[in-house]
PDB file of C-alpha atoms and ligand atoms in Angstrom:
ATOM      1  CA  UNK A 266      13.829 -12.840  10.085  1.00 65.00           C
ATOM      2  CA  UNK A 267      14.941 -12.719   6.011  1.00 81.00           C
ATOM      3  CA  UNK A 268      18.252 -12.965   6.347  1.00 92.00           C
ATOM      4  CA  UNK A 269      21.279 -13.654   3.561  1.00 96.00           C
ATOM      5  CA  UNK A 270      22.358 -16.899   2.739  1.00 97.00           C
ATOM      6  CA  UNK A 271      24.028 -19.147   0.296  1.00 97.00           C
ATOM      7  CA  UNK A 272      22.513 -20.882  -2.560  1.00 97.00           C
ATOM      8  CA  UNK A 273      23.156 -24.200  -3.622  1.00 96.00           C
ATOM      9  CA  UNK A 274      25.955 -22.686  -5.872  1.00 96.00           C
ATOM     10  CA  UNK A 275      27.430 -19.891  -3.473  1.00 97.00           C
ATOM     11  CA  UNK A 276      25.202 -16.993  -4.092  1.00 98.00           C
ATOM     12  CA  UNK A 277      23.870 -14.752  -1.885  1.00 98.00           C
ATOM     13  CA  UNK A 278      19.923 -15.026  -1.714  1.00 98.00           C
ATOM     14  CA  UNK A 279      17.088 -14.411   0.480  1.00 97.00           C
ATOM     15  CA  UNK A 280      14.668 -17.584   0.979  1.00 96.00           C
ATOM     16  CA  UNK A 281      11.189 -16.596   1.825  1.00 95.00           C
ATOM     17  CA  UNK A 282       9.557 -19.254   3.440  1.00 93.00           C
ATOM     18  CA  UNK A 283       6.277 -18.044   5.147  1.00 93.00           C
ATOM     19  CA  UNK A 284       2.349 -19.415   5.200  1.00 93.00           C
ATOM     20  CA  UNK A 285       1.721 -16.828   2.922  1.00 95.00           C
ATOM     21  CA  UNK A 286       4.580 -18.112   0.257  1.00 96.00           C
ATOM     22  CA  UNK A 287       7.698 -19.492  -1.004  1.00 96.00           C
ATOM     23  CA  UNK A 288      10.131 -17.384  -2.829  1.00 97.00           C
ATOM     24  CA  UNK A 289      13.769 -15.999  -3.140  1.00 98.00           C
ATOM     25  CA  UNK A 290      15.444 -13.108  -4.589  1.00 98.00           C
ATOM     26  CA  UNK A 291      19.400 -13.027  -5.214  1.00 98.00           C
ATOM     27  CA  UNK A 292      21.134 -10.092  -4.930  1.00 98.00           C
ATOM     28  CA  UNK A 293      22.945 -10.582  -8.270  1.00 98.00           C
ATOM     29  CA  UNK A 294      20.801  -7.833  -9.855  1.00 98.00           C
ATOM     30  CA  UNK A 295      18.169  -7.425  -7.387  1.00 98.00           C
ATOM     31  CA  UNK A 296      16.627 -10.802  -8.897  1.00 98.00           C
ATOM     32  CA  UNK A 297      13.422 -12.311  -7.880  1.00 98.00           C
ATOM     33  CA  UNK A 298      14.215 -16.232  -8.863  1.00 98.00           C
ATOM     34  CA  UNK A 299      11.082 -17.421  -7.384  1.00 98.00           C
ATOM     35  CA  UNK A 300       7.951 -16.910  -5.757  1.00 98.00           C
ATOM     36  CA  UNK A 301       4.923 -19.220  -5.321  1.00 98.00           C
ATOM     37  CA  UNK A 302       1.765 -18.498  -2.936  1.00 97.00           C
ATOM     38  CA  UNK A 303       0.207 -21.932  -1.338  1.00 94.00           C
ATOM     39  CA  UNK A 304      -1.141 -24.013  -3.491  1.00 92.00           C
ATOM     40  CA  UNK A 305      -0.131 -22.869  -6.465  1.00 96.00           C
ATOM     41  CA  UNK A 306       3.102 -24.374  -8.869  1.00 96.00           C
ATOM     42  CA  UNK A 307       6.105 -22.077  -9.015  1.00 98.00           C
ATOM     43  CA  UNK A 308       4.469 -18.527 -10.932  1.00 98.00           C
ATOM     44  CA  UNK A 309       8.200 -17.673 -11.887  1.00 98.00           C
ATOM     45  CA  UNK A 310       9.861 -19.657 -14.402  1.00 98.00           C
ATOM     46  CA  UNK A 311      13.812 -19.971 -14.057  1.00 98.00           C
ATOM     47  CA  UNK A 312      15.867 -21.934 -16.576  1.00 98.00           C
ATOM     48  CA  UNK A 313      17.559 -25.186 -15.291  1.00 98.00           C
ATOM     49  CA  UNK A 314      20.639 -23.872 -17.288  1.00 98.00           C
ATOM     50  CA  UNK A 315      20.752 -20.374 -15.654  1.00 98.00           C
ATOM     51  CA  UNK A 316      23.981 -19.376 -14.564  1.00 96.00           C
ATOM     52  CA  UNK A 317      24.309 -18.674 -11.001  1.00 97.00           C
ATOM     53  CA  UNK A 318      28.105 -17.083 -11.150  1.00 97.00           C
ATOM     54  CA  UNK A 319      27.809 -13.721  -9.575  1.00 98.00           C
ATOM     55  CA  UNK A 320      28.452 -12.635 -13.162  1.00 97.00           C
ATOM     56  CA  UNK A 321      26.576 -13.121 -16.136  1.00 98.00           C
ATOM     57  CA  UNK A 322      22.590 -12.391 -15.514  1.00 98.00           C
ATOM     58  CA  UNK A 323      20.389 -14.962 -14.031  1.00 98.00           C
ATOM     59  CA  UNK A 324      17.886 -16.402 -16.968  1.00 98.00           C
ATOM     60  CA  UNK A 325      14.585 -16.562 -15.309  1.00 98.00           C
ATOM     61  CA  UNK A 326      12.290 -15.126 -12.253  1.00 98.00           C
ATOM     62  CA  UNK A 327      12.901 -11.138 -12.689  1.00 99.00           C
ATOM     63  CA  UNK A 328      16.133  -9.707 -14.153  1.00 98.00           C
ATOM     64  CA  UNK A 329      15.789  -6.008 -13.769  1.00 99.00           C
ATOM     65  CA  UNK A 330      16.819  -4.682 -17.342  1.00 98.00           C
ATOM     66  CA  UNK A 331      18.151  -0.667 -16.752  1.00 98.00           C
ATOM     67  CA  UNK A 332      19.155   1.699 -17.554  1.00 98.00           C
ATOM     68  CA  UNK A 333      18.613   0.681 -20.952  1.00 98.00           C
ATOM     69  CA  UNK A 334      16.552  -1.762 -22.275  1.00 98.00           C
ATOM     70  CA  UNK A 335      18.064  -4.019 -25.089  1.00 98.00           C
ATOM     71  CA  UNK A 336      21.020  -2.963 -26.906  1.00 97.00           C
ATOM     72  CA  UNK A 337      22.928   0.283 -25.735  1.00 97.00           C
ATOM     73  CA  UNK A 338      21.853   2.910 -28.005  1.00 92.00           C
ATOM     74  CA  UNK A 339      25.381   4.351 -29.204  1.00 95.00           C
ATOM     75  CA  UNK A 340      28.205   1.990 -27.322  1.00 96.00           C
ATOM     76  CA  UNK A 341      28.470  -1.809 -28.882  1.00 96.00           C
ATOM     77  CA  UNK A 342      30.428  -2.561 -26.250  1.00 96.00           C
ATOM     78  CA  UNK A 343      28.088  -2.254 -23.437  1.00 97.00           C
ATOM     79  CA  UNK A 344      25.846  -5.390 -22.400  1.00 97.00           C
ATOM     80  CA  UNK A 345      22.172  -5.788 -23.320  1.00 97.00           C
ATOM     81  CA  UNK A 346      19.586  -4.711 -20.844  1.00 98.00           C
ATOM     82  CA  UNK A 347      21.859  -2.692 -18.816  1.00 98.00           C
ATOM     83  CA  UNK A 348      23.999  -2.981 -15.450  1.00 98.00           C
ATOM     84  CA  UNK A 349      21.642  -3.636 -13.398  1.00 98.00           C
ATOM     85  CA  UNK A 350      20.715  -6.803 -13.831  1.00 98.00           C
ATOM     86  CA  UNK A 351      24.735  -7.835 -13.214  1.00 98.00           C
ATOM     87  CA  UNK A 352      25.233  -5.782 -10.447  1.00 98.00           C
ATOM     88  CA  UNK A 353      25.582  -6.704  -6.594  1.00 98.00           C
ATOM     89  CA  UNK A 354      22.915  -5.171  -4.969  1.00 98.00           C
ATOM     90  CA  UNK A 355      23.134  -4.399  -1.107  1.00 98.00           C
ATOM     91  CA  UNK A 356      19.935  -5.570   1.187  1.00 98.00           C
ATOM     92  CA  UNK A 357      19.454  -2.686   2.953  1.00 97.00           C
ATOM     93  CA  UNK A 358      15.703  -3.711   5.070  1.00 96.00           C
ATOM     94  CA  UNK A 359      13.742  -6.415   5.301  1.00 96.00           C
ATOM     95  CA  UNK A 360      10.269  -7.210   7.166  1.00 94.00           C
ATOM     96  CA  UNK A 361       8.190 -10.367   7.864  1.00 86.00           C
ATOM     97  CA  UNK A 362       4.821 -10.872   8.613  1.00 85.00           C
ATOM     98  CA  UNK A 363       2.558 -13.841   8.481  1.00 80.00           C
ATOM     99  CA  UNK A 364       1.278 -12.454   4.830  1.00 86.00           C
ATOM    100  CA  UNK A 365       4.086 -10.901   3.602  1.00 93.00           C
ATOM    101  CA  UNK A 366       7.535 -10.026   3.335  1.00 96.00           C
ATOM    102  CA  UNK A 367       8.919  -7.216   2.210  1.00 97.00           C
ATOM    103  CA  UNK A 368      12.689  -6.718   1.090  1.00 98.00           C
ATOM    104  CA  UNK A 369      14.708  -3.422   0.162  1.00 98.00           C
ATOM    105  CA  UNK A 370      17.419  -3.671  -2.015  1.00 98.00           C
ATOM    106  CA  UNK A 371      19.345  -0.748  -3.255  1.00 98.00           C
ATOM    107  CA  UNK A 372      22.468  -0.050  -6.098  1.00 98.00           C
ATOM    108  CA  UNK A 373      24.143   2.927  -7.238  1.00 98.00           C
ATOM    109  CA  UNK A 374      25.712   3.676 -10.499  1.00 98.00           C
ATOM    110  CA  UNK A 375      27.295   6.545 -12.236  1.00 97.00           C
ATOM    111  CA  UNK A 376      24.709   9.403 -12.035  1.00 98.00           C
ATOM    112  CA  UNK A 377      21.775   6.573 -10.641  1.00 98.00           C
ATOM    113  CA  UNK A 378      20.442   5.710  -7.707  1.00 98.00           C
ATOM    114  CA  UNK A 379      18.216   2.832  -7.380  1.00 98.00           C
ATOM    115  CA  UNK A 380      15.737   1.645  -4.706  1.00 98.00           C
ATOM    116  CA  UNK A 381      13.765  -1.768  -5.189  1.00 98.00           C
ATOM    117  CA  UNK A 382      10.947  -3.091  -3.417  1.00 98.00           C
ATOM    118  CA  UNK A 383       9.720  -6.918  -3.294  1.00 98.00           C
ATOM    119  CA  UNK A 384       6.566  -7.531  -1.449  1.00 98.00           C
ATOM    120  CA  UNK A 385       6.332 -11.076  -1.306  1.00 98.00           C
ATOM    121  CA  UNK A 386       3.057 -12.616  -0.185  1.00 97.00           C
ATOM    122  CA  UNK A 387      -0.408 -13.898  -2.072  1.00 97.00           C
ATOM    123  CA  UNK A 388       0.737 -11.501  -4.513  1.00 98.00           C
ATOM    124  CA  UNK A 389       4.136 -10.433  -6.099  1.00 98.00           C
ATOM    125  CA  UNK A 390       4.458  -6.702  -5.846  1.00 98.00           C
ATOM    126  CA  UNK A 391       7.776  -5.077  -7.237  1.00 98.00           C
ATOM    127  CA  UNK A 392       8.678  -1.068  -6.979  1.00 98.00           C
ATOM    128  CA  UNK A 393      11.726   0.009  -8.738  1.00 99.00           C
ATOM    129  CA  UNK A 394      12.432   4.083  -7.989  1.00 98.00           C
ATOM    130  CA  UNK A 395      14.548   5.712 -10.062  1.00 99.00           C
ATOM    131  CA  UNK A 396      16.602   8.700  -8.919  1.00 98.00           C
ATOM    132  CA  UNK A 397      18.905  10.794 -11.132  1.00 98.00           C
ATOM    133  CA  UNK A 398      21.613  11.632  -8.801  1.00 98.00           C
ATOM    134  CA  UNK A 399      23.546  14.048 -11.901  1.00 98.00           C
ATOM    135  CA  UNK A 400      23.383  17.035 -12.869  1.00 98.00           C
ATOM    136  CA  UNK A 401      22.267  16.730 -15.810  1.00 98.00           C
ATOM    137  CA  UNK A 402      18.673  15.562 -17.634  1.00 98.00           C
ATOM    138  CA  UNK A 403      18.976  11.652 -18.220  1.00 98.00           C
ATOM    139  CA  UNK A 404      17.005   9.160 -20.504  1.00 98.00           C
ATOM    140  CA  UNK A 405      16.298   6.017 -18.352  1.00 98.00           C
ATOM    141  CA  UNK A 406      14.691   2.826 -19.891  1.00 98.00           C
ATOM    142  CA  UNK A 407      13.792   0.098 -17.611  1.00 98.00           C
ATOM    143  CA  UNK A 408      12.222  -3.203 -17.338  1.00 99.00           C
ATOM    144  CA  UNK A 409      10.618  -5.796 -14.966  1.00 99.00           C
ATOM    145  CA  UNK A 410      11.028  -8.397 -17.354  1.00 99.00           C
ATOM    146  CA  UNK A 411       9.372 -11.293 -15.837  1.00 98.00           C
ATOM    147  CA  UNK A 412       9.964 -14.821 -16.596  1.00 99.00           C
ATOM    148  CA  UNK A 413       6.445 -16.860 -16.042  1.00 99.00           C
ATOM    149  CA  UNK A 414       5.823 -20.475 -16.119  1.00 98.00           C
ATOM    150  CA  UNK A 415       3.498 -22.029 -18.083  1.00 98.00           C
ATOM    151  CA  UNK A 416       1.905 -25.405 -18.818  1.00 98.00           C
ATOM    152  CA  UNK A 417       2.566 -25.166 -22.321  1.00 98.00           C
ATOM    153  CA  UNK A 418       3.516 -21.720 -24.285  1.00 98.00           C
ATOM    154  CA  UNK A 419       1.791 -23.174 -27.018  1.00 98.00           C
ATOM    155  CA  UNK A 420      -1.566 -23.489 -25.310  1.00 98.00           C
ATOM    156  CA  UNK A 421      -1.509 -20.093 -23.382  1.00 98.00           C
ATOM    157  CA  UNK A 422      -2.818 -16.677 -24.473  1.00 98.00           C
ATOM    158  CA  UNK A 423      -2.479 -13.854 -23.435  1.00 98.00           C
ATOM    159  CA  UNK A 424      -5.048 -10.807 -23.163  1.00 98.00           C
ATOM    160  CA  UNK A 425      -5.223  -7.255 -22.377  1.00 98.00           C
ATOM    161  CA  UNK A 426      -3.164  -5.930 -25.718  1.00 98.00           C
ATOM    162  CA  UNK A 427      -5.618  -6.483 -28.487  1.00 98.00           C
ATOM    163  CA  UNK A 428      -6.202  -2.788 -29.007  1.00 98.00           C
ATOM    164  CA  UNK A 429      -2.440  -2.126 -28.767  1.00 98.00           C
ATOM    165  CA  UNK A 430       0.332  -1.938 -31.524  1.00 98.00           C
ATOM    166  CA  UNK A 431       3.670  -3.092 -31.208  1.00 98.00           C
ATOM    167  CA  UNK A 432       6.799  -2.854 -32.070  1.00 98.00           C
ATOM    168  CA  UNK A 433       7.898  -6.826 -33.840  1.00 98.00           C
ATOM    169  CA  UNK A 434      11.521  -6.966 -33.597  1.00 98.00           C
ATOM    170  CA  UNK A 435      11.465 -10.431 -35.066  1.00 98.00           C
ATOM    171  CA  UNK A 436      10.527  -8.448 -37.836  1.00 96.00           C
ATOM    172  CA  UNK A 437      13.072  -5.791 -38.603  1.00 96.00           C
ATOM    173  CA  UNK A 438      11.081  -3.826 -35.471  1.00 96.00           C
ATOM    174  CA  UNK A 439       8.178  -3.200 -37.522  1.00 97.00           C
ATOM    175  CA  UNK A 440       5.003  -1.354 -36.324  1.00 98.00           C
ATOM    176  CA  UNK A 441       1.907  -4.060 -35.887  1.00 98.00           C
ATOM    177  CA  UNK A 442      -0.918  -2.121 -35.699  1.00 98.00           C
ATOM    178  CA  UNK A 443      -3.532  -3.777 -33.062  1.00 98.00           C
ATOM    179  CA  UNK A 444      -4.823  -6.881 -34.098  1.00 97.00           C
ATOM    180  CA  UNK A 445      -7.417  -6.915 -31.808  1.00 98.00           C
ATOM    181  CA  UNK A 446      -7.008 -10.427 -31.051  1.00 98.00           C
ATOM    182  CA  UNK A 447      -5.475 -12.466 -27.915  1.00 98.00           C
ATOM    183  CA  UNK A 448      -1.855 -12.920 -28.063  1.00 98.00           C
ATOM    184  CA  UNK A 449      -0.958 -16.950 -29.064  1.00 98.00           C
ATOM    185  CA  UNK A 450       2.303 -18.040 -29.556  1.00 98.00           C
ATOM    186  CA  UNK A 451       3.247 -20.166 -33.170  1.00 98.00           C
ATOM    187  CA  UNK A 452       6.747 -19.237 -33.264  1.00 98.00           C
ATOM    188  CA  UNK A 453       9.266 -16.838 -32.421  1.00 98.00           C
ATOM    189  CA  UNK A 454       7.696 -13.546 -30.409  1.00 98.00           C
ATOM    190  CA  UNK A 455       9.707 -10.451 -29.284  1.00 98.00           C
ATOM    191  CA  UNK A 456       6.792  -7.340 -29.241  1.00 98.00           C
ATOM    192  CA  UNK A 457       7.278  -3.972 -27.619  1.00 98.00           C
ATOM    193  CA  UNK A 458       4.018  -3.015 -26.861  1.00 98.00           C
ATOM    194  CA  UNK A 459       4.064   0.879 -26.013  1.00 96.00           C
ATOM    195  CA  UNK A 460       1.654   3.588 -25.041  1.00 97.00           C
ATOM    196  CA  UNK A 461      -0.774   0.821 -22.753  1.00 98.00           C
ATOM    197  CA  UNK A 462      -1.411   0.964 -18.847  1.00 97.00           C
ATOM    198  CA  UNK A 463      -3.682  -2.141 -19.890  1.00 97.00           C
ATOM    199  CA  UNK A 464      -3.652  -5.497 -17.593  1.00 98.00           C
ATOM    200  CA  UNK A 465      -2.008  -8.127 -19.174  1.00 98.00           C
ATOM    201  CA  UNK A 466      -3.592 -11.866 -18.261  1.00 98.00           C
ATOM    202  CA  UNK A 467      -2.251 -15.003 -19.298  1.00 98.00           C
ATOM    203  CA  UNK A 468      -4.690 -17.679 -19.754  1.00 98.00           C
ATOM    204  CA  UNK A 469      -2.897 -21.371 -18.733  1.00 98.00           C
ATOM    205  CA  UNK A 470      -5.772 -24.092 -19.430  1.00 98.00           C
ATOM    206  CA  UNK A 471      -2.953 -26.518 -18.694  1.00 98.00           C
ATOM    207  CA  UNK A 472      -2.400 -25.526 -15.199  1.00 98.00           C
ATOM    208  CA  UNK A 473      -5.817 -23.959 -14.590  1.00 98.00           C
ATOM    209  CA  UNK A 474      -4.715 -20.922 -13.759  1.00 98.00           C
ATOM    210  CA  UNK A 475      -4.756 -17.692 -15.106  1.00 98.00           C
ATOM    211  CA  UNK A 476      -1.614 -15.163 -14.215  1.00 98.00           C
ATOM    212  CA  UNK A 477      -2.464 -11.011 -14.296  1.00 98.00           C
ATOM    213  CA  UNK A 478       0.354  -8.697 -14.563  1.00 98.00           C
ATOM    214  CA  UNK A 479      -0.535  -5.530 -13.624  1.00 98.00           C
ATOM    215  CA  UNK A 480       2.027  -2.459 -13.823  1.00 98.00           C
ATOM    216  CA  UNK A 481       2.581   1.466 -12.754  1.00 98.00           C
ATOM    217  CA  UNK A 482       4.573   4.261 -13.985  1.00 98.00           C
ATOM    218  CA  UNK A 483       5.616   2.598 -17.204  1.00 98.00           C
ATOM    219  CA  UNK A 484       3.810   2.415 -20.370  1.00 98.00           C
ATOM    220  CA  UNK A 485       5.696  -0.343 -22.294  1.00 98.00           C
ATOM    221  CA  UNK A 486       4.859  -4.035 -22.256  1.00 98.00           C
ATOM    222  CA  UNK A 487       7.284  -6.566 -23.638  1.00 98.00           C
ATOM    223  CA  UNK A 488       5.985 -10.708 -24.769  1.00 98.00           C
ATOM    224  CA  UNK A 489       8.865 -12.757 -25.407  1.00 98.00           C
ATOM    225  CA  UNK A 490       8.935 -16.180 -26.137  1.00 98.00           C
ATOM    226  CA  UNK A 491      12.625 -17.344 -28.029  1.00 98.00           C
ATOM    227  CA  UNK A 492      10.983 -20.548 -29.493  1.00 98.00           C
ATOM    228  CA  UNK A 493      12.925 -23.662 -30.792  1.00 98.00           C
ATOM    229  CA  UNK A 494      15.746 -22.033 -32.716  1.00 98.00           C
ATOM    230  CA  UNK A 495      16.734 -18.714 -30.657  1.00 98.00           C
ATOM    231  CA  UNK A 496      16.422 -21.381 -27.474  1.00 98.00           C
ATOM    232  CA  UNK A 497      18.686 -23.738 -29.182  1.00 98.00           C
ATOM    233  CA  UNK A 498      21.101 -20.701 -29.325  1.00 98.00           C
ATOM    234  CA  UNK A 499      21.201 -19.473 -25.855  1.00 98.00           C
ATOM    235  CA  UNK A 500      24.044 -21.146 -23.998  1.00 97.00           C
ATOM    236  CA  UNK A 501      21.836 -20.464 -20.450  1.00 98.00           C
ATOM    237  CA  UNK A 502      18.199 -21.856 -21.929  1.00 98.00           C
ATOM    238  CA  UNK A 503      17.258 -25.140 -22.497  1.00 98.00           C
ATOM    239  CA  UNK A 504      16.653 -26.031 -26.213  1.00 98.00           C
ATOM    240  CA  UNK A 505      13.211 -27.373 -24.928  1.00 98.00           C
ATOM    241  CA  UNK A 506      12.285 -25.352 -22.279  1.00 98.00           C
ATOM    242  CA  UNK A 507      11.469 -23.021 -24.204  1.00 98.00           C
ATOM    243  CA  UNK A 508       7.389 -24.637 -24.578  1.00 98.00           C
ATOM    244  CA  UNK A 509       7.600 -23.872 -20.262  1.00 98.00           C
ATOM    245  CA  UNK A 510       7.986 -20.011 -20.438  1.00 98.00           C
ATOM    246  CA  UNK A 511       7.043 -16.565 -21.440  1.00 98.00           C
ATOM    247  CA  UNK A 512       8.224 -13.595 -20.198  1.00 99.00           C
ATOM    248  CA  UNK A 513       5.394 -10.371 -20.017  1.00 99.00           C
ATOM    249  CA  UNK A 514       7.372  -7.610 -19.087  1.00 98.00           C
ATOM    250  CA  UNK A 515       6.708  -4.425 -17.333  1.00 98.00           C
ATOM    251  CA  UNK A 516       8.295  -1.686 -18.531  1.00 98.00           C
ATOM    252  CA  UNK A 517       9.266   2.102 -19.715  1.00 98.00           C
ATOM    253  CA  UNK A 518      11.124   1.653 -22.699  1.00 98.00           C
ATOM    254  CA  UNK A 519      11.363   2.864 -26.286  1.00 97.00           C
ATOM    255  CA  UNK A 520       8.674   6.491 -26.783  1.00 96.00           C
ATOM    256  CA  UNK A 521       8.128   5.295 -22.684  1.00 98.00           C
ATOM    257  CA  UNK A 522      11.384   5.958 -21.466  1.00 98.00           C
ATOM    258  CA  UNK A 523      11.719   8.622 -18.811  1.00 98.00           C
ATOM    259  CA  UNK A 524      13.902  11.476 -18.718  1.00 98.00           C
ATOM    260  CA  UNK A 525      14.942  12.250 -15.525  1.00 98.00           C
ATOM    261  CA  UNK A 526      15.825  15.616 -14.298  1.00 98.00           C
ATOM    262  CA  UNK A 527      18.297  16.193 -11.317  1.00 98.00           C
ATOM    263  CA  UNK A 528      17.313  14.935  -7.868  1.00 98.00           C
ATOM    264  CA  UNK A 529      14.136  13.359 -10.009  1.00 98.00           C
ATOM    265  CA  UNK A 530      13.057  10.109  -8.624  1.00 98.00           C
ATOM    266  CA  UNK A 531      10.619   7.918 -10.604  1.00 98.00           C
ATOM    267  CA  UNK A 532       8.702   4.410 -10.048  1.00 98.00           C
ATOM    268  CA  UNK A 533       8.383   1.329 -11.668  1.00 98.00           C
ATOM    269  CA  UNK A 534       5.622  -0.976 -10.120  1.00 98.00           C
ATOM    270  CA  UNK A 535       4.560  -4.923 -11.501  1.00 98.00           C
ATOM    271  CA  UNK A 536       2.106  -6.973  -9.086  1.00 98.00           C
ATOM    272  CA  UNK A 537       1.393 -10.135 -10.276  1.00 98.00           C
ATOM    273  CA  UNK A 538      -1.498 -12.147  -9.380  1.00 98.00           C
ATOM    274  CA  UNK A 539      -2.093 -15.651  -9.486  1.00 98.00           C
ATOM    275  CA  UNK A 540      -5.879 -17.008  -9.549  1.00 98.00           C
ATOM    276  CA  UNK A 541      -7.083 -20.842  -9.950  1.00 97.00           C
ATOM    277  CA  UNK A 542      -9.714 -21.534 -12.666  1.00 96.00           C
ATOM    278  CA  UNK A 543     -10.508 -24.851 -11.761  1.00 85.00           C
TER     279      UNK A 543
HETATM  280  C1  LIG B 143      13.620  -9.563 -24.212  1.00 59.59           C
HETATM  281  C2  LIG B 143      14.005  -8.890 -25.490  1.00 59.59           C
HETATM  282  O1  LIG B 143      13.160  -8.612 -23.312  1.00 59.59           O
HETATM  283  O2  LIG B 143      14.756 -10.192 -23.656  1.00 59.59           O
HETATM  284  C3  LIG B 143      14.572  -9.918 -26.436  1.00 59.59           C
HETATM  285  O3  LIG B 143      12.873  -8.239 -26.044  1.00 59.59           O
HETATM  286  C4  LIG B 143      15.729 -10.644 -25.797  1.00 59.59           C
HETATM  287  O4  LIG B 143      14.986  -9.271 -27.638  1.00 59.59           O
HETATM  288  C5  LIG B 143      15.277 -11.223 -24.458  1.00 59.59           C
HETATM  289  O5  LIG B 143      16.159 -11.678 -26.647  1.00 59.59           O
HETATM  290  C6  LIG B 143      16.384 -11.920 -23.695  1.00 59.59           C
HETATM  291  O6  LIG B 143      17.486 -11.080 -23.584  1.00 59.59           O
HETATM  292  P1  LIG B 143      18.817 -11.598 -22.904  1.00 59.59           P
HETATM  293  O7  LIG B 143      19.806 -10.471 -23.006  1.00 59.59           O
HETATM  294  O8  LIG B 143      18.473 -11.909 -21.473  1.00 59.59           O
HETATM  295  O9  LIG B 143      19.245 -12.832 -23.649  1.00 59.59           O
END
């Protein structure tokens, strides 16, 4: 049976430990800090410098980045990516079988509730449902933004974008129009890609392997890779692990973000796939 435990440091977590794969999510913010089918190296990336406090957010596997995504739009004050990703969530099911396990986690905030599914297994499958529990129409952003491991970023690419634009906000948030070309990375990358239901598949020579994120109910994709310098400044990232990781995030942000009415519920879905090339 899943059941809570401690982590090495204290934190509540749920190992998964089944034929079908190893894994665990920590209920600070609903994160999914690992998952691996057999066979396969770990398919989430977590940073050896993470904090695992019960306060700040976890850096690596899959923060969940909500209500808003980024900055707060009007209050300074308020933390980046939301509450949700800081929060103690409450397990509230779980079920095993030999292929998969299947958690529930839930959290409530002022005017939200939200329900979050991990279906861990061969495959990664994550559901986050939105409901607007005001009574009033709300904007929502939100983000599955998932930390993948990689051989080496510099060798990866990334497909499924090349007829997309995007939003560079290493570049004063500038609108790229589509380059039609496979994402590589040669430096800093932080791109919004908006307006795409498109798979995204990362291409990993290096560990023969190819990684396809697949999402629902959002139209916003997010690459991210900090590089050598934004690494260096990130008291919870490695200054070199930075060449191990890049994040392809599933999301409804930006011209994507819902508005919720009252009593409206809406979905957030990644699945992640892991296939060997070799
Ligand atoms: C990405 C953002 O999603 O998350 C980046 O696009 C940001 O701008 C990155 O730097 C990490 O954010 P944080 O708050 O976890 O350091």
């Amino acid at each position: 049976m899943a059941k809570i435990t401690p982590d090495d440091n204290n934190q509540p977590h749920v190992a998964v430990r089944t034929p079908a794969a190893t894994g665990s999510v920590h209920l600070h913010g609903a994160t999914v800090t690992g998952w691996a089918p057999p066979k396969h190296q770990p398919v989430l990336w977590t940073s050896s410098k993470s904090l695992f406090d019960g306060h700040n957010p976890i850096r690596g596997g899959v923060p969940i980045c909500t209500p808003w995504f980024g900055a707060h739009p009007t209050d300074t004050d308020a933390p980046a990516h939301g509450l949700a990703r800081t929060a103690a969530w409450t397990l509230d099911h779980a079920g095993l079988s030999e292929e998969e396990t299947l958690l529930g986690l839930g959290l409530e905030l002022p005017g939200l509730k939200f329900a979050y599914g991990v279906l861990m297994g061969h495959g990664l499958k994550l559901v986050l449902e939105i409901t607007n529990t005001g009574d009033t129409p709300r904007r929502v952003e939100a983000a599955l933004h998932t930390y993948l491991a990689v051989s080496d970023a510099r060798k990866v690419t990334i497909t499924g974008l090349e007829q997309t634009s995007y939003i560079d906000k290493v570049n004063g948030a500038s609108v790229v129009p589509a380059t039609g070309e496979p994402i590589a990375f040669t430096g800093e990358t932080d791109r919004v890609y908006t307006d795409t239901d498109h798979d995204v598949v990362l291409h990993d020579p290096g560990l023969d392997r190819t990684i396809t994120v697949s999402k629902d109910g959002g139209l916003s994709t997010i690459i991210w890779n900090p590089w050598i310098d934004k690494a260096a400044r990130m008291a919870d990232f490695g200054d070199d692990e930075w060449t191990g990781m890049c994040c392809i995030e599933s999301a409804a942000v930006g011209d994507d973000a819902w508005t919720l009415e009252p009593g409206e519920t809406r979905a957030l879905a990644a699945t992640i796939a892991v296939q060997s090339t070799d």
